Coordinates of C-alpha atoms and ligand atoms in Angstrom, one line a residue:
X91 CA 137.0 70.2 56.9
X92 CA 140.2 70.0 55.1
X93 CA 140.3 72.8 52.6
X94 CA 142.2 71.8 49.6
X95 CA 141.2 74.4 47.3
X96 CA 142.9 77.5 49.0
X97 CA 146.3 75.8 48.7
X98 CA 146.5 75.5 44.9
X99 CA 149.3 77.6 43.4
X100 CA 149.9 78.5 39.8
X101 CA 147.6 77.0 37.3
X102 CA 149.5 74.3 35.6
X103 CA 151.3 73.1 38.7
X104 CA 150.3 69.6 39.7
X105 CA 149.0 69.8 43.3
X106 CA 147.7 66.7 44.8
X107 CA 146.9 67.2 48.5
X108 CA 147.4 64.2 50.7
X109 CA 145.9 64.0 54.1
X110 CA 147.3 60.6 55.2
X111 CA 150.9 59.7 55.4
X112 CA 150.1 56.4 53.4
X113 CA 149.5 58.4 50.2
X114 CA 152.1 61.1 50.6
X115 CA 154.7 61.3 47.9
X116 CA 158.1 62.9 48.6
X117 CA 158.2 65.9 46.1
X118 CA 156.3 69.1 47.1
X119 CA 154.5 71.0 44.4
X120 CA 157.2 73.7 44.8
X121 CA 159.9 71.3 43.8
X122 CA 157.8 70.1 40.9
X123 CA 157.1 73.6 39.6
X124 CA 159.5 73.9 36.7
X125 CA 159.7 77.8 36.7
X126 CA 160.2 79.0 40.2
X127 CA 161.4 82.5 40.0
X128 CA 160.1 85.3 37.8
X129 CA 163.6 85.4 36.1
X130 CA 162.9 81.9 34.9
X131 CA 159.7 83.0 33.3
X132 CA 159.1 85.0 30.1
X133 CA 161.3 85.4 27.0
X134 CA 163.8 87.9 25.8
X135 CA 162.2 91.1 24.5
X136 CA 158.8 90.4 26.1
X137 CA 157.3 93.1 28.2
X138 CA 154.1 94.1 30.0
X139 CA 153.9 97.7 28.7
X140 CA 155.1 99.7 25.7
X141 CA 155.8 103.3 26.1
X142 CA 154.8 105.7 23.3
X143 CA 157.6 107.2 21.1
X144 CA 159.0 110.1 23.1
X145 CA 158.7 113.7 21.7
X146 CA 161.5 114.9 24.0
X147 CA 164.9 115.2 22.2
X148 CA 167.4 112.5 23.2
X149 CA 170.3 113.5 25.2
X150 CA 173.4 111.7 25.2
X151 CA 173.9 109.7 28.4
X152 CA 177.6 110.5 28.6
X153 CA 176.6 114.3 29.1
X154 CA 174.4 113.5 32.0
X155 CA 176.3 110.8 34.0
X156 CA 180.0 110.3 34.5
X157 CA 181.3 107.0 33.2
X158 CA 181.9 105.6 36.7
X159 CA 178.1 105.9 37.4
X160 CA 177.1 104.2 34.2
X161 CA 176.3 100.4 33.8
X162 CA 178.3 98.6 31.2
X163 CA 175.6 95.9 30.8
X164 CA 171.8 96.6 31.0
X165 CA 170.4 95.3 34.4
X166 CA 169.0 91.8 34.2
X167 CA 165.3 92.2 34.7
X168 CA 162.6 89.7 34.1
X169 CA 161.1 90.0 30.7
X170 CA 157.5 89.0 31.2
X171 CA 154.1 89.8 30.0
X172 CA 151.5 91.3 32.3
X173 CA 149.4 88.1 32.8
X174 CA 152.6 86.3 33.5
X175 CA 153.4 88.8 36.3
X176 CA 149.9 88.6 37.7
X177 CA 149.9 84.8 37.7
X178 CA 153.3 84.8 39.2
X179 CA 152.5 86.8 42.2
X180 CA 149.0 85.5 42.7
X181 CA 150.5 82.1 42.6
X182 CA 153.1 82.9 45.2
X183 CA 150.4 84.5 47.5
X184 CA 148.3 81.5 47.2
X185 CA 151.1 79.3 48.5
X186 CA 151.2 81.1 51.8
X187 CA 148.7 81.0 54.7
X188 CA 147.5 84.5 55.3
X189 CA 144.9 86.2 57.4
X190 CA 142.6 86.6 54.5
X191 CA 142.5 82.9 53.9
X192 CA 141.9 81.5 57.4
X193 CA 142.0 81.9 61.2
X194 CA 145.4 83.0 62.4
X195 CA 145.5 82.7 66.2
X196 CA 149.2 83.4 66.5
X197 CA 149.8 84.3 70.2
X198 CA 151.4 87.6 71.0
X199 CA 151.2 88.6 67.3
X200 CA 147.6 89.9 67.2
X201 CA 146.7 88.8 63.7
X202 CA 143.3 90.5 63.6
X203 CA 141.3 91.4 60.5
X204 CA 142.5 94.7 58.8
X205 CA 139.5 96.7 57.8
X206 CA 139.5 97.5 54.1
X207 CA 138.5 101.0 54.7
X208 CA 142.1 101.7 55.9
X209 CA 143.4 100.9 52.5
X210 CA 141.2 103.3 50.9
X211 CA 142.5 106.0 53.1
X212 CA 146.1 105.1 52.7
X213 CA 145.7 105.0 48.9
X214 CA 144.3 108.6 48.6
X215 CA 146.8 110.4 46.4
X216 CA 147.6 112.9 49.0
X217 CA 148.9 110.1 51.2
X218 CA 150.2 107.6 48.8
X219 CA 152.1 110.2 46.7
X220 CA 153.9 112.1 49.4
X221 CA 157.5 112.5 48.7
X222 CA 160.0 112.1 51.5
X223 CA 161.7 115.4 50.7
X224 CA 158.5 117.3 50.3
X225 CA 158.3 120.7 51.8
X226 CA 156.3 120.6 55.2
X227 CA 154.3 123.6 53.9
X228 CA 152.8 121.4 51.1
X229 CA 152.3 118.3 53.4
X230 CA 150.3 120.0 56.3
X231 CA 147.5 117.4 56.1
X232 CA 150.0 114.6 56.6
X233 CA 151.8 116.4 59.4
X234 CA 148.5 117.2 61.0
X235 CA 147.5 113.4 60.8
X236 CA 150.7 112.4 62.5
X237 CA 150.2 115.1 65.2
X238 CA 146.6 113.7 65.8
X239 CA 148.0 110.2 65.9
X240 CA 150.6 111.3 68.6
X241 CA 147.8 112.9 70.6
X242 CA 145.6 109.7 70.3
X243 CA 148.4 107.5 71.4
X244 CA 149.3 109.7 74.4
X245 CA 145.6 109.5 75.5
X246 CA 145.4 105.7 75.0
X247 CA 148.7 105.0 76.9
X248 CA 148.3 107.7 79.6
X249 CA 151.8 109.1 78.7
X250 CA 152.0 112.6 77.2
X251 CA 155.0 112.6 74.9
X252 CA 155.0 110.5 71.7
X253 CA 157.5 109.9 69.0
X254 CA 156.5 108.2 65.8
X255 CA 160.1 107.4 64.8
X256 CA 160.5 103.7 65.6
X257 CA 159.5 101.3 62.8
X258 CA 158.7 98.2 64.8
X259 CA 157.9 97.1 68.3
X260 CA 161.5 96.0 68.7
X261 CA 162.7 99.3 67.3
X262 CA 160.5 101.0 69.8
X263 CA 162.1 98.9 72.5
X264 CA 165.5 100.0 71.4
X265 CA 164.4 103.6 71.5
X266 CA 163.1 103.1 74.9
X267 CA 166.1 101.5 76.4
X268 CA 168.4 104.2 74.8
X269 CA 166.1 106.9 76.2
X270 CA 166.5 105.1 79.7
X271 CA 170.3 105.0 79.2
X272 CA 170.5 108.8 78.2
X273 CA 168.3 109.6 81.2
X274 CA 170.7 107.9 83.7
X275 CA 173.9 109.2 81.9
X276 CA 172.4 112.7 82.2
X277 CA 172.1 112.4 85.9
X278 CA 175.8 111.2 86.0
X279 CA 174.9 107.6 86.4
X280 CA 176.1 104.6 84.6
X281 CA 173.6 101.7 85.2
X282 CA 174.3 98.4 83.7
X283 CA 171.4 96.1 84.3
X284 CA 167.9 95.6 82.8
X285 CA 165.4 93.3 84.5
X286 CA 163.3 91.1 82.2
X287 CA 160.8 88.6 83.4
X288 CA 161.3 85.0 82.1
X289 CA 158.0 85.3 80.2
X290 CA 159.4 88.2 78.2
X291 CA 159.3 88.3 74.4
X292 CA 162.6 87.4 73.0
X293 CA 163.0 91.0 71.5
X294 CA 163.3 92.4 75.2
X295 CA 166.6 90.6 76.0
X296 CA 167.7 91.2 72.5
X297 CA 167.1 94.9 72.7
X298 CA 168.9 95.2 76.0
X299 CA 172.1 93.5 74.5
X300 CA 171.9 95.6 71.5
X301 CA 171.7 98.8 73.7
X302 CA 174.9 97.6 75.4
X303 CA 173.3 96.7 78.7
X304 CA 173.1 93.5 80.7
X305 CA 170.0 91.2 80.9
X306 CA 168.9 90.1 84.4
X307 CA 166.1 87.5 84.4
X308 CA 163.2 87.7 86.8
X309 CA 161.3 84.6 88.0
X310 CA 157.5 84.1 87.6
X311 CA 155.3 83.4 90.6
X312 CA 152.7 80.6 90.7
X313 CA 150.0 82.9 89.4
X314 CA 152.0 83.7 86.3
X315 CA 153.0 87.3 87.5
X316 CA 156.4 88.6 88.5
X317 CA 157.9 87.0 91.6
X318 CA 158.0 90.0 93.9
X319 CA 160.7 88.5 96.2
X320 CA 163.0 87.9 93.3
X321 CA 162.2 91.5 92.1
X322 CA 163.1 92.9 95.5
X323 CA 166.4 90.8 95.6
X324 CA 167.5 92.0 92.2
X325 CA 166.3 95.7 92.2
X326 CA 169.4 97.8 93.2
X327 CA 171.1 101.0 92.1
X328 CA 172.7 99.2 89.1
X329 CA 169.4 98.5 87.5
X330 CA 168.5 100.9 84.7
X331 CA 165.0 99.5 83.8
X332 CA 162.6 96.8 84.2
X333 CA 160.8 95.7 81.0
X334 CA 157.4 94.4 81.4
X335 CA 154.2 93.7 79.5
X336 CA 151.0 93.5 81.3
X337 CA 149.0 91.3 80.6
X338 CA 152.2 89.3 80.0
X339 CA 152.8 86.7 77.4
X340 CA 151.0 84.0 79.6
X341 CA 147.9 86.2 79.1
X342 CA 147.8 87.0 82.7
X343 CA 147.4 90.5 84.2
X344 CA 149.9 91.2 86.8
X345 CA 147.8 92.6 89.7
X346 CA 151.0 93.7 91.7
X347 CA 151.8 96.2 89.1
X348 CA 151.5 99.2 91.5
X349 CA 153.8 97.6 93.9
X350 CA 156.1 96.6 91.1
X351 CA 156.3 100.2 90.0
X352 CA 157.2 101.4 93.5
X353 CA 160.0 99.0 93.8
X354 CA 161.4 99.9 90.4
X355 CA 161.1 103.7 91.0
X356 CA 162.5 103.3 94.5
X357 CA 165.9 102.4 93.1
X358 CA 165.7 105.1 90.5
X359 CA 165.2 102.8 87.5
X360 CA 162.5 103.3 84.7
X361 CA 159.7 101.0 84.0
X362 CA 159.2 100.0 80.4
X363 CA 155.8 98.7 79.0
X364 CA 156.1 96.3 76.1
X365 CA 152.9 97.4 74.3
X366 CA 152.5 94.4 72.0
X367 CA 149.7 93.2 74.4
X368 CA 147.7 96.5 74.3
X369 CA 144.9 94.6 72.4
X370 CA 143.7 93.5 75.9
X371 CA 143.5 96.8 77.5
X372 CA 142.8 99.6 75.0
X373 CA 140.4 102.0 76.7
X374 CA 140.4 99.9 79.8
X375 CA 143.7 100.5 81.6
X376 CA 146.6 102.8 80.8
X377 CA 150.3 102.0 81.2
X378 CA 150.8 105.5 82.3
X379 CA 148.3 105.1 85.1
X380 CA 150.1 101.9 86.2
X381 CA 153.3 103.9 86.7
X382 CA 155.1 103.0 83.4
X383 CA 157.6 105.6 82.0
X384 CA 157.9 104.3 78.6
X385 CA 155.6 102.3 76.2
X386 CA 155.9 101.1 72.7
X387 CA 152.9 100.5 70.6
X388 CA 152.8 97.9 67.8
X389 CA 150.5 99.8 65.4
X390 CA 150.7 96.8 63.1
X391 CA 149.2 94.6 65.8
X392 CA 146.7 96.3 68.0
X393 CA 145.9 99.1 65.6
X394 CA 145.6 97.0 62.5
X395 CA 148.1 96.9 59.7
X396 CA 148.7 93.8 57.4
X397 CA 151.7 92.2 59.1
X398 CA 153.6 89.1 59.3
X399 CA 155.5 89.3 56.1
X400 CA 158.2 91.5 57.4
X401 CA 156.9 95.0 57.2
X402 CA 156.3 97.8 57.0
X403 CA 155.5 98.2 60.6
X404 CA 155.3 100.9 63.1
X405 CA 156.3 101.0 66.8
X406 CA 155.9 104.5 68.2
X407 CA 156.9 105.2 71.9
X408 CA 155.1 107.3 74.5
X409 CA 156.9 108.5 77.6
X410 CA 156.4 110.3 80.9
X411 CA 157.7 113.8 81.8
X412 CA 160.6 112.2 83.5
X413 CA 162.3 110.9 80.3
X414 CA 160.6 113.2 77.8
X415 CA 163.7 115.3 76.9
X416 CA 165.4 112.2 75.6
X417 CA 162.6 111.2 73.2
X418 CA 163.8 110.4 69.5
X419 CA 163.3 113.3 67.1
X420 CA 161.7 114.6 65.0
X421 CA 158.2 114.6 66.5
X422 CA 155.4 116.7 65.0
X423 CA 154.6 120.0 66.7
X424 CA 151.5 122.2 66.3
X425 CA 152.2 125.9 66.3
X426 CA 149.0 128.0 66.9
X427 CA 148.2 130.7 64.4
X428 CA 151.7 130.6 62.8
X429 CA 150.3 130.1 59.4
X430 CA 148.8 133.6 59.1
X431 CA 145.3 132.5 58.2
X432 CA 144.4 131.8 61.9
X433 CA 145.0 128.1 61.4
X434 CA 147.7 126.1 63.3
X435 CA 150.8 125.0 61.4
X436 CA 152.3 121.6 61.9
X437 CA 156.0 121.0 61.5
X438 CA 158.8 118.5 62.3
X439 CA 160.3 119.4 65.7
X440 CA 163.9 118.6 66.2
X441 CA 164.0 119.7 69.9
X442 CA 166.3 122.4 71.1
X443 CA 168.6 122.1 68.1
X444 CA 171.3 119.6 67.8
X445 CA 173.8 121.1 70.3
X446 CA 171.4 121.7 73.2
X447 CA 169.2 118.8 72.7
X448 CA 169.1 115.8 75.0
X449 CA 167.3 113.7 72.5
X450 CA 168.8 110.4 71.6
X451 CA 168.5 111.7 68.0
X452 CA 166.9 110.3 64.9
X453 CA 166.3 106.5 64.5
X454 CA 166.0 106.9 60.7
X455 CA 166.0 109.3 58.0
X456 CA 162.4 109.3 56.8
X457 CA 158.9 108.3 57.8
X458 CA 158.7 105.9 55.0
X459 CA 156.0 103.7 56.8
X460 CA 153.6 106.8 56.7
X461 CA 150.9 104.6 55.4
X462 CA 150.9 102.7 58.7
X463 CA 150.0 106.1 60.4
X464 CA 147.1 106.6 58.1
X465 CA 145.7 103.2 58.7
X466 CA 146.0 103.2 62.4
X467 CA 144.6 106.7 62.6
X468 CA 141.7 105.6 60.5
X469 CA 141.1 102.7 62.9
X470 CA 141.3 104.9 66.0
X471 CA 139.0 107.5 64.5
X472 CA 136.5 105.0 63.2
X473 CA 136.2 103.2 66.5
X474 CA 136.6 106.1 68.9
X475 CA 137.4 105.6 72.6
X476 CA 134.3 103.5 73.2
X477 CA 135.1 101.3 70.1
X478 CA 138.6 100.7 71.2
X479 CA 137.3 99.5 74.5
X480 CA 134.8 97.3 73.0
X481 CA 137.5 95.8 70.7
X482 CA 139.6 95.0 73.8
X483 CA 136.6 93.5 75.7
X484 CA 135.7 91.4 72.7
X485 CA 139.3 90.2 72.3
X486 CA 139.4 89.1 76.0
X487 CA 135.8 87.6 75.7
X488 CA 136.8 85.6 72.5
X489 CA 140.0 84.3 74.2
X490 CA 138.1 83.1 77.3
X491 CA 135.3 81.6 75.1
X492 CA 137.8 79.6 73.2
X493 CA 139.7 78.6 76.4
X494 CA 136.5 77.3 77.9
X495 CA 135.3 75.8 74.7
X496 CA 138.5 73.8 74.4
X497 CA 138.1 72.5 77.9
X498 CA 134.8 70.9 76.9
X499 CA 136.1 69.4 73.7
X500 CA 136.4 65.7 73.4
X501 CA 134.4 65.1 76.6
X502 CA 137.2 66.7 78.5
X503 CA 140.1 65.0 76.8
X504 CA 141.4 68.2 75.4
X505 CA 141.6 69.8 78.9
X506 CA 143.5 66.6 80.1
X507 CA 146.1 66.6 77.4
X508 CA 146.4 70.4 76.8
X509 CA 146.0 72.1 80.3
X510 CA 146.1 75.8 80.8
X511 CA 149.6 76.6 81.9
X512 CA 148.7 79.4 84.4
X513 CA 145.6 80.9 86.0
X514 CA 142.0 80.3 85.3
X515 CA 140.7 83.2 83.4
X516 CA 142.9 84.8 80.7
X517 CA 143.1 88.2 79.1
X518 CA 143.4 88.4 75.3
X519 CA 145.5 85.2 74.9
X520 CA 146.1 82.0 76.8
X521 CA 148.9 79.4 77.0
X522 CA 148.4 75.7 77.1
X523 CA 151.0 73.1 77.9
X524 CA 151.3 70.2 75.4
X525 CA 153.5 68.3 77.9
X526 CA 150.7 65.9 79.0
X527 CA 149.8 65.4 75.4
X528 CA 153.3 64.5 74.4
X529 CA 153.6 62.0 77.2
X530 CA 150.0 60.3 76.8
X531 CA 149.6 60.5 72.9
X532 CA 153.1 60.7 71.6
X533 CA 152.7 63.9 69.6
X534 CA 154.6 67.1 70.3
X535 CA 153.2 70.6 70.2
X536 CA 155.0 71.0 67.0
X537 CA 153.1 68.0 65.5
X538 CA 149.7 69.4 66.5
X539 CA 150.7 72.8 65.1
X540 CA 151.7 71.3 61.7
X541 CA 148.5 69.2 61.6
X542 CA 146.3 72.3 62.1
X543 CA 147.5 73.5 58.7
X544 CA 145.7 70.6 57.1
X545 CA 142.5 71.7 58.8
X546 CA 142.8 75.1 57.3
X547 CA 144.1 76.9 60.4
X548 CA 147.2 78.7 61.1
X549 CA 148.9 77.3 64.1
X550 CA 149.1 79.2 67.3
X551 CA 152.5 80.4 68.7
X552 CA 154.5 77.4 69.8
X553 CA 157.4 76.9 72.3
X554 CA 156.9 80.4 73.8
X555 CA 156.9 81.5 76.5
X556 CA 160.0 79.4 77.3
X557 CA 159.0 78.6 80.8
X558 CA 156.0 76.5 79.7
X559 CA 156.5 72.9 78.6
X560 CA 155.5 72.4 75.1
X561 CA 153.8 75.7 75.1
X562 CA 150.9 76.5 72.7
X563 CA 149.9 80.2 72.8
X564 CA 146.5 81.0 71.4
X565 CA 145.3 84.5 70.6
X566 CA 142.0 84.5 68.7
X567 CA 141.6 88.4 68.6
X568 CA 138.2 90.2 68.6
X569 CA 137.5 89.9 64.8
X570 CA 136.7 86.2 64.8
X571 CA 133.3 84.8 64.9
X572 CA 132.0 82.2 67.3
X573 CA 131.6 79.7 64.6
X574 CA 135.4 80.0 63.7
X575 CA 136.3 79.5 67.3
X576 CA 134.1 76.4 67.5
X577 CA 135.6 75.0 64.4
X578 CA 139.2 75.6 65.8
X579 CA 138.3 73.9 68.9
X580 CA 136.8 71.0 67.0
X581 CA 139.9 70.6 64.9
X582 CA 142.1 70.3 68.0
X583 CA 139.8 67.8 69.3
X584 CA 139.9 65.8 66.1
X585 CA 143.6 65.9 65.9
X586 CA 144.0 64.6 69.5
X587 CA 141.5 61.8 68.6
X588 CA 143.4 61.0 65.6
X589 CA 146.7 60.9 67.6
X590 CA 145.1 58.4 70.1
X591 CA 144.7 56.1 67.0
X592 CA 147.9 56.8 65.2
X593 CA 150.4 59.3 66.4
X594 CA 152.2 59.1 63.0
X595 CA 149.5 61.2 61.3
X596 CA 150.3 64.3 63.2
X597 CA 154.0 63.4 63.3
X598 CA 154.3 63.7 59.6
X599 CA 151.9 66.6 59.0
X600 CA 151.3 68.8 57.1
X601 CA 150.1 66.9 54.0
X602 CA 148.1 69.6 52.1
X603 CA 150.6 72.5 52.1
X604 CA 152.8 73.4 49.1
X605 CA 155.8 72.5 51.2
X606 CA 156.0 70.1 54.2
X607 CA 158.3 70.5 57.1
X608 CA 161.1 73.0 56.7
X609 CA 164.4 73.4 58.2
X610 CA 163.5 76.5 60.1
X611 CA 166.9 77.0 61.7
X612 CA 168.7 76.8 58.3
X613 CA 166.1 79.1 56.9
X614 CA 166.9 81.7 59.6
X615 CA 170.6 81.2 59.7
X616 CA 171.7 80.6 56.2
X617 CA 168.8 82.0 54.0
X618 CA 169.3 81.7 50.2
X619 CA 168.3 85.1 49.2
X620 CA 169.8 85.1 45.7
X621 CA 169.5 82.4 43.3
X622 CA 172.3 81.8 40.8
X623 CA 170.9 82.8 37.4
Ligands
LIG190 C1 155.5 91.3 68.4 C2 156.1 91.5 69.8 C3 157.2 92.3 69.9 C4 158.2 92.8 68.9 O1 157.5 93.6 68.0 P1 157.9 93.7 66.4 O2 157.1 94.8 65.9 O3 157.7 92.4 65.9 O4 159.3 94.2 66.4 C5 157.7 92.6 71.3 N1 157.0 92.0 72.4 C6 155.9 91.3 72.3 C7 155.2 90.8 73.5 C8 155.4 91.0 71.0 O5 154.3 90.2 70.8

C-alpha cells in the first residue's frame, strides 16, 4: 500500500523511506540534498541555449537607456544546462503531493481532476499569445469567449450580471462586499455589520475586515444550518450583508434558505453566496433562485483549473439587478451588428464612464488569468447543462458513498472513533470529528492526516470548520473511482487499527515524504523567500 516510488526526488538524492519510527533517521532527503536551489547548480558560462550571431547592427546601450535605468552588474541568473533545468524542476515537482499523483480529498477545496483537453484549448496560440495591451479589434475571439463565459455563469447562478474581474474566491468576496457597501452608501446609509455563520470559511470574516466592516458571528443549529433565532436577534438596520455558503462547510444544505433570505432582505441587507461549494449544486439549484444577491465562483475549484500552488485562479462574481450598477468594471459587452459585416462586436465595457458610473471600479489592470477563462469555458461547453448536473450529482454520490463506506470500515470502529459531526446524509463533502479517536486511541486528527501521506493519500482538510472538535473534512469529488474511495476508507481503518496497537506510529508520521513535520505557523508568518547566495 505504501507507495515509495512517487516520492523519490532528484536522481542522486539518497531517499530511504521509513514507515516505522524505529527505523526513522533524523535528516530528511531535502536536508541531505547538497544542491538545493537552481542557483547552486550549474557552472559559470554554462547555458541551455545559444543564440545565433545577430545580423542586426549593434546599438550602443547608452543611446537607448539613460544611465539611471541601466544595471552596473549583470543580473545573477542561474547558469545551467537544459537537462539540469529539467531535472531541477521535475525533481521539485516529485517532492510535492499533487492531484496527478494521488487522491486529494481536501474538503472545501474541490481538488478534482483537470481534464487535459482544457490545456490544449488554453495553449492555442490565439489564447496563449494574447498581449495585455492588444487592441480589442484583434482579440474579438477572446472577448467573445469571455462574454460567453459571463452568460454561462449567469445561467448557472441565476443572477444576470457577471464580472470576470476578481482573481480568486476571496477576491470575489472582497468585490461582493465592496459592491454591498457601495449599494448602501448610494442609498445614503452607513451600515457597519456583516453576519457570517460560525461555519464560514476564514476568508469570509477576513474579507469583511478588509472592506472596513465589522464581523458578527451567527450560531449553527443542531442540524448544521443557521440558527434562525440567532439570525432574527442579530438582523437589524446596521447589517449590510449576510455571507453564506449553501451547502455550508459542514456539507449540509440549509433548508431554511428562503426564510433566511426573507429575514435578511427584510432589514434591507444583501445576501452573499460564497460559491466555493457550487460543486454540489451545479445545474441543480441556483443561488439567484434561493434569493441571493451576489455570488462568487471559484473557477479553479468547481470549473477545473490546476490549483493549490497559489494561482492563477479566477473568482468572477454574478449579481442581481438590485446591486448591478456597482459591479466591478470592465465587463465584456456584445454590440449587435456594430462590426459592419452583420456580426456582433465584443468590447470591454467601463460602464457609464468614470464620472457617472456607480461601479466600484477596477480590481486589477489586466485579465492576466485569461487562461482560466478558457479552461472553465471548455469545461462548461464540453459538459453542457446536463453534464454539469451529472458532475454535481456524482460529487454528492461519491461523498455519500465514502461517508457510508467509512462507517462500515473496521467492523464499525471507524464510525465509533470518527463520527459524522452533523446530519446523516451529506452534500459534496462531510465533516468527521476526531474527538472520540483522540480520547480512545491517543492520536489527534493531525496525526491521522500526516499518516495518510505514508499511505499515498493527501490528507483531508483538518481543524476546519472550527466548531467541530478535531475536525476532518472530506471532499472526494466526482472524478474519483469507487476503488480509490474504497482504498482511502481502508487506509483510515488501517491507521486506526495501527493506533490501537501503538499510537506513536501516527504521532511521528509521516515517514515516507521528503520532509517530515514542518512548522506551519513559522512557514506562514516568517517565510524564507530569498536565500542568501
Ligand atoms: C476556497 C474557498 C474560499 C476562498 O477561495 P480562494 O479562491 O482560495 O480565495 C472561500 N470560501 C470557501 C468555502 C472556500 O472553500
